Tab-separated table of C-alpha atoms in Angstrom:
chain	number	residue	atom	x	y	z
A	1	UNK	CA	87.888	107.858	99.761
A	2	UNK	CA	90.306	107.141	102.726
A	3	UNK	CA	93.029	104.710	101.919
A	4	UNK	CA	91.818	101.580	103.210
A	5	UNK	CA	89.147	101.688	100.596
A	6	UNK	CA	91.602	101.778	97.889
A	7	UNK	CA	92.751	98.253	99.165
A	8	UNK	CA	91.878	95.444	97.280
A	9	UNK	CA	90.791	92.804	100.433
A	10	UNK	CA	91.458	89.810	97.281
A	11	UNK	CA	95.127	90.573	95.993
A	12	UNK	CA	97.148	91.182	99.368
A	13	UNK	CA	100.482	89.962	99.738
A	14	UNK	CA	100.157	86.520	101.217
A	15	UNK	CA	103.097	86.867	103.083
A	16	UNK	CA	104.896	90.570	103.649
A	17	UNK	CA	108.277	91.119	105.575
A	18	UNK	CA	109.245	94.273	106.549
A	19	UNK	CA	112.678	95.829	107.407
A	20	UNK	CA	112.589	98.108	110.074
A	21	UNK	CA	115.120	100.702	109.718
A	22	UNK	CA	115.624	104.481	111.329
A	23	UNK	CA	115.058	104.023	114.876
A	24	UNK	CA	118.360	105.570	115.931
A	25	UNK	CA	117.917	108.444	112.839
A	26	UNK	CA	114.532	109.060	114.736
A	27	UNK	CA	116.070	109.798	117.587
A	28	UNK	CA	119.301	111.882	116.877
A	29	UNK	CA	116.517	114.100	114.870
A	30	UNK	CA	114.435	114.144	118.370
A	31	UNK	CA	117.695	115.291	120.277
A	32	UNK	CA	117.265	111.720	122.393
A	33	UNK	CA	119.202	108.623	122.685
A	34	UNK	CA	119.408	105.757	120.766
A	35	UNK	CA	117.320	103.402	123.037
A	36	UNK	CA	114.724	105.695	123.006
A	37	UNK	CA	114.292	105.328	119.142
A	38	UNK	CA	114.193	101.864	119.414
A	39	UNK	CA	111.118	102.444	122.378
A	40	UNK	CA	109.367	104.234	119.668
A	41	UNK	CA	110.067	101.475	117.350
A	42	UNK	CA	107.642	98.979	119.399
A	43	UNK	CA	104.449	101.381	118.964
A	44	UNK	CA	104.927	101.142	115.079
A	45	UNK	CA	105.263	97.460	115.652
A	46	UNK	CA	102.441	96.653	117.376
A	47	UNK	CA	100.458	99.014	114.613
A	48	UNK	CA	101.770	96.879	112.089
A	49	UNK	CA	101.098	93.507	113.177
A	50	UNK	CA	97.697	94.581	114.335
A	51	UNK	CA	96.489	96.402	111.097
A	52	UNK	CA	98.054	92.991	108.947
A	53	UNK	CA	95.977	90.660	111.381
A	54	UNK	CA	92.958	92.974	110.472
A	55	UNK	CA	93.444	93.588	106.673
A	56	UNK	CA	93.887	89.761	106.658
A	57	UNK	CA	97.421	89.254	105.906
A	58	UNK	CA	98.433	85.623	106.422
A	59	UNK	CA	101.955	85.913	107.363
A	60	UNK	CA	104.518	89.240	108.344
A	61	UNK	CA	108.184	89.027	108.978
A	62	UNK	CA	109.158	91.473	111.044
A	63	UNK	CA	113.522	92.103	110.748
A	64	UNK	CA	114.369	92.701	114.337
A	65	UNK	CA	117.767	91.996	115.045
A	66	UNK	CA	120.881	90.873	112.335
A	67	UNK	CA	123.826	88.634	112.681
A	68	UNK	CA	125.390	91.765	111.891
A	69	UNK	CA	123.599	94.011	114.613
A	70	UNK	CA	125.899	92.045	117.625
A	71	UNK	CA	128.695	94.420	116.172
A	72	UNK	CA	126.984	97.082	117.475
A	73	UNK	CA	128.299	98.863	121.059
A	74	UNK	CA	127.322	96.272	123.734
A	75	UNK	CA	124.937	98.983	125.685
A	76	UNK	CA	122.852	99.111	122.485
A	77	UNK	CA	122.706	95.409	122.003
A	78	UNK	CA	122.074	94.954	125.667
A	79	UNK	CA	119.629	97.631	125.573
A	80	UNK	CA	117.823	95.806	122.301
A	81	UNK	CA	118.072	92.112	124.290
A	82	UNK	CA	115.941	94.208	126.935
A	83	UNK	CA	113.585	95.472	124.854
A	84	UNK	CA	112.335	92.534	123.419
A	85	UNK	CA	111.982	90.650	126.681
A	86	UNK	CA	109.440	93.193	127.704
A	87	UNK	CA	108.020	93.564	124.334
A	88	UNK	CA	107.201	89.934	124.636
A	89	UNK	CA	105.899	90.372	127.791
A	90	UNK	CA	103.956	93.326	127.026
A	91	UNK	CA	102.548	91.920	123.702
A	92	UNK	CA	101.565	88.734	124.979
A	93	UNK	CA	97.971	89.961	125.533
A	94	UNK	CA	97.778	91.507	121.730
A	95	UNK	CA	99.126	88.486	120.229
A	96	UNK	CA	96.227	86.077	121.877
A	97	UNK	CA	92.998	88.920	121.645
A	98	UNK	CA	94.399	89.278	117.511
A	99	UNK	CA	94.396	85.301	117.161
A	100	UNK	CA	98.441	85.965	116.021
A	101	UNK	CA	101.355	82.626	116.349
A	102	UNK	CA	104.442	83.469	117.049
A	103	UNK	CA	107.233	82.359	114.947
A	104	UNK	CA	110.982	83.241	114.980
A	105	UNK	CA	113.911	82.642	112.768
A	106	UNK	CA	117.975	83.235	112.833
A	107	UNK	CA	120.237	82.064	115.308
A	108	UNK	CA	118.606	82.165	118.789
A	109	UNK	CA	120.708	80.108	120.534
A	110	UNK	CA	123.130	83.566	120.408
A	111	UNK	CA	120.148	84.993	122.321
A	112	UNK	CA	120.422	85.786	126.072
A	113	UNK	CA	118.927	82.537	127.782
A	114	UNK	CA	116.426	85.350	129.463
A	115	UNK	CA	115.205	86.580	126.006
A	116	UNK	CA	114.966	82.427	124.532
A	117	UNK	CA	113.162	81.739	127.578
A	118	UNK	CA	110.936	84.651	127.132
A	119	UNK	CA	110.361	83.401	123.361
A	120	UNK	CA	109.924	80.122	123.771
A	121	UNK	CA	107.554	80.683	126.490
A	122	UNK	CA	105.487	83.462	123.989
A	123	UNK	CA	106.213	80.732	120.759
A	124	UNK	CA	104.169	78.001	123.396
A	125	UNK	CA	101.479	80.226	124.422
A	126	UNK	CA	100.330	81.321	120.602
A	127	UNK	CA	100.958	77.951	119.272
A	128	UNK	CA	97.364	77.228	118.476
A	129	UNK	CA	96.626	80.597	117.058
A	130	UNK	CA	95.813	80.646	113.157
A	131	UNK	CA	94.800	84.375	111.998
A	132	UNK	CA	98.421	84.858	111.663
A	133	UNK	CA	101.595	84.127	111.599
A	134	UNK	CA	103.935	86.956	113.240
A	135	UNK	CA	107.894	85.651	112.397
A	136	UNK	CA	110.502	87.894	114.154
A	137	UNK	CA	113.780	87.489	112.248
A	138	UNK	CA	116.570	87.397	115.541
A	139	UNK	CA	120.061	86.989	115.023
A	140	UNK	CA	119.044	85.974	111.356
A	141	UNK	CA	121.084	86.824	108.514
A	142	UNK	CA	119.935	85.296	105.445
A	143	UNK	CA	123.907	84.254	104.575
A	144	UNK	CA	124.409	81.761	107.157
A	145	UNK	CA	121.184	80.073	106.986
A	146	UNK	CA	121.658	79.465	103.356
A	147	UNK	CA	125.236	78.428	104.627
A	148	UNK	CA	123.342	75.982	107.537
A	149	UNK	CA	121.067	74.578	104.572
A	150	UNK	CA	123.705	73.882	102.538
A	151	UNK	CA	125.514	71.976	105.374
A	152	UNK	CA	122.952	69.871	106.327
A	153	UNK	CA	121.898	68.982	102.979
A	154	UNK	CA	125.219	68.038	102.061
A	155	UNK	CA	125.437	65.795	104.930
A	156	UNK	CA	122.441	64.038	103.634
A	157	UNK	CA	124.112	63.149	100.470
A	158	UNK	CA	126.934	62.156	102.033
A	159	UNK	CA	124.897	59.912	104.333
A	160	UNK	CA	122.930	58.632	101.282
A	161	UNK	CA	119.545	59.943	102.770
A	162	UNK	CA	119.139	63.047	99.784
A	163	UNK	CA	120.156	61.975	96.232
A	164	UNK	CA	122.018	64.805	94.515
A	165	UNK	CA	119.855	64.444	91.472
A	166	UNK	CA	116.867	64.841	93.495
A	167	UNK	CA	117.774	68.387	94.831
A	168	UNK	CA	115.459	71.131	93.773
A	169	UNK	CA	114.206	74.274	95.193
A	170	UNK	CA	111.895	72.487	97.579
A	171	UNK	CA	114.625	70.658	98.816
A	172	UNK	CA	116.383	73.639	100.009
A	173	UNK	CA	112.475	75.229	101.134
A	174	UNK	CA	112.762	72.864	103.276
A	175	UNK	CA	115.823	73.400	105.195
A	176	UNK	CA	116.107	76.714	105.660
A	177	UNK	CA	114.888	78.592	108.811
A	178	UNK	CA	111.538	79.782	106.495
A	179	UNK	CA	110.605	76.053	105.616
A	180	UNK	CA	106.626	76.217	106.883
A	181	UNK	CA	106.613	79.914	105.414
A	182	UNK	CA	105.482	80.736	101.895
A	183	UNK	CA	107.713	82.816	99.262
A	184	UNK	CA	107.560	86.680	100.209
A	185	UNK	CA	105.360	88.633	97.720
A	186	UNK	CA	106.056	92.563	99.416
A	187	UNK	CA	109.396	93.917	100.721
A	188	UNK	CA	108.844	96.708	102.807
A	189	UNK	CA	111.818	98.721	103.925
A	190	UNK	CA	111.653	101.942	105.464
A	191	UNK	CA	114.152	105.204	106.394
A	192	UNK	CA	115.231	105.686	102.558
A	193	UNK	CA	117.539	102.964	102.182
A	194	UNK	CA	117.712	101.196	99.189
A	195	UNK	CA	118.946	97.433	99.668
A	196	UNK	CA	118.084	94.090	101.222
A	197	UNK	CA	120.673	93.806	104.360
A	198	UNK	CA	120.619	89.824	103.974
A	199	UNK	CA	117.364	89.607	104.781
A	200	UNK	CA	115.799	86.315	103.175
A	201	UNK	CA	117.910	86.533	100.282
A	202	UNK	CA	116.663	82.910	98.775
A	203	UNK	CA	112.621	83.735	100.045
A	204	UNK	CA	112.600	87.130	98.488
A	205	UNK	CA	113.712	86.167	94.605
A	206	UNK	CA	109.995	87.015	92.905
A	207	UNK	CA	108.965	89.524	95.929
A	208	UNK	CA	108.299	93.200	95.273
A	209	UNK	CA	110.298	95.727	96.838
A	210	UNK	CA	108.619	98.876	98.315
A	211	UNK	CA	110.456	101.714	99.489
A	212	UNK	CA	110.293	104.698	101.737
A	213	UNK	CA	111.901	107.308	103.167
A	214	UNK	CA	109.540	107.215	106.479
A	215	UNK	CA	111.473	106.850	109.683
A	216	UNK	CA	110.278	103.157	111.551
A	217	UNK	CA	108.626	104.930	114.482
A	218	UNK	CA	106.875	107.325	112.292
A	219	UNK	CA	105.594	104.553	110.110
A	220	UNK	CA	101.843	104.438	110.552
A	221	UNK	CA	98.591	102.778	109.374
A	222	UNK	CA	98.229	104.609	106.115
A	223	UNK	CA	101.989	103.993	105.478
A	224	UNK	CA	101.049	99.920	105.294
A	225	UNK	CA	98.300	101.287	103.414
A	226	UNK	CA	100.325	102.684	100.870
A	227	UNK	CA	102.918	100.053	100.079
A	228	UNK	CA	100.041	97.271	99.830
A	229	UNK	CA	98.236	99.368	97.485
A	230	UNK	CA	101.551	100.142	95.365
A	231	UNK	CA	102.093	96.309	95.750
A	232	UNK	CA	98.634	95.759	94.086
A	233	UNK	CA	99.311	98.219	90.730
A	234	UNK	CA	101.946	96.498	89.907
A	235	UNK	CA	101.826	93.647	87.504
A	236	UNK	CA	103.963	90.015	88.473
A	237	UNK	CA	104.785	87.939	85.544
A	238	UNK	CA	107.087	85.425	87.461
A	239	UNK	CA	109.113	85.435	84.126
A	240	UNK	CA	105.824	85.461	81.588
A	241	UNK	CA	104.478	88.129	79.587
A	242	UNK	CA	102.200	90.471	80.336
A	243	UNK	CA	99.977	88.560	77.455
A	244	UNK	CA	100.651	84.962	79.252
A	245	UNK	CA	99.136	86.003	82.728
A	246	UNK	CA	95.984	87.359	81.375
């Protein structure tokens, strides 16, 4: 029995997100530069998204690009802003054959205007789509849109348009970047490091959290394969018993 038969079609996550992590490791261990990690990086993308679509996943978040990432040397950001222009342009054509939207969260207006126009244009094109949703996380660090939420909520109560004992979780749902997305149920984070990287702190509070030391441009079918069907062994309680759920 292959892999794919071990998945359970019934009990995937309804909405994974994926950190994508190693691209640069990949290619200091391939004796090449940075960028061309990152090249690499796209094939395991376009895997990805494809193999969700087909599996039937409802929604991926794909971690592109951090707040935190424009600290890096202005070649490699530069080099990154490039990359996902084409990407987009490339991608396009996958996108509309796989019946995939295209979403986006974080701070774009940091973007190049090139790369939001490229977006925008992409976001327009797949609007009507509904196998999927496809989120890229750009310029998003879960810290400051928690920070943005909180803002604009407490202008609201200010205002008198939100009372403050009507605040709940779906209050701040919907007013963070994520508000049309549902809770994550599988973390996937790969190159061997073990933590979130404010990545949808608030979204991620019930999700599992999966593990592994492969490299993002080595990450291949069977690796999805693996983390879904680690996801499904594993019991969620959402704060219940074992006995309660049942």
């Amino acid at each position: 029995m292959n892999l794919l038969e071990k998945i359970n079609l019934t009990n995937l996550p309804k909405h994974l997100a994926i950190i994508m992590d190693g691209n640069g490791r990949w290619a200091k261990k391939q004796g090449l530069i940075r960028a061309i990690g990152h090249e690499n990086g796209t094939k395991s993308v376009r895997t990805t998204v494809e193999t969700c679509a087909k599996l039937g996943i409802e929604n991926l978040t794909l971690y592109a690009f951090s707040t935190e990432n424009w600290n890096r040397p202005k070649l490699e950001v530069d080099t990154l802003m490039k990359l996902l222009i084409n990407s987009l342009k490339k991608e396009l054509k996958t996108l509309q054959e796989n019946d995939i939207k295209l979403n986006t969260i974080g701070n774009i207006d940091k973007l190049p205007v090139s790369a939001q126009k490229e977006l925008n244009e992409v976001i327009s094109k797949t609007a009507s789509n509904s196998r999927m949703i496809l989120t890229l996380a750009l310029s998003y660090g879960s810290r400051e849109e928690i920070i943005n939420a909180v803002k604009i909520i407490s202008n609201k109560v200010k205002n008198n348009i939100i009372s403050i004992d009507a605040l709940d979780e779906s209050i701040i749902n919907e007013h963070l970047y994520t508000l049309n997305l549902p809770d994550v149920d599988l973390v996937i984070r790969t190159s061997g490091e073990h933590r979130i990287s404010n990545f949808l702190l608030w979204q991620i509070a019930y999700a599992e959290l999966y593990f592994t030391d492969v490299l993002w441009p080595d990450f291949k079918e069977n690796d999805l394969y693996e983390a879904i069907i680690s996801f499904q062994k594993r019991e969620r309680r959402f704060g219940k018993t074992s006995e309660q759920i049942k």
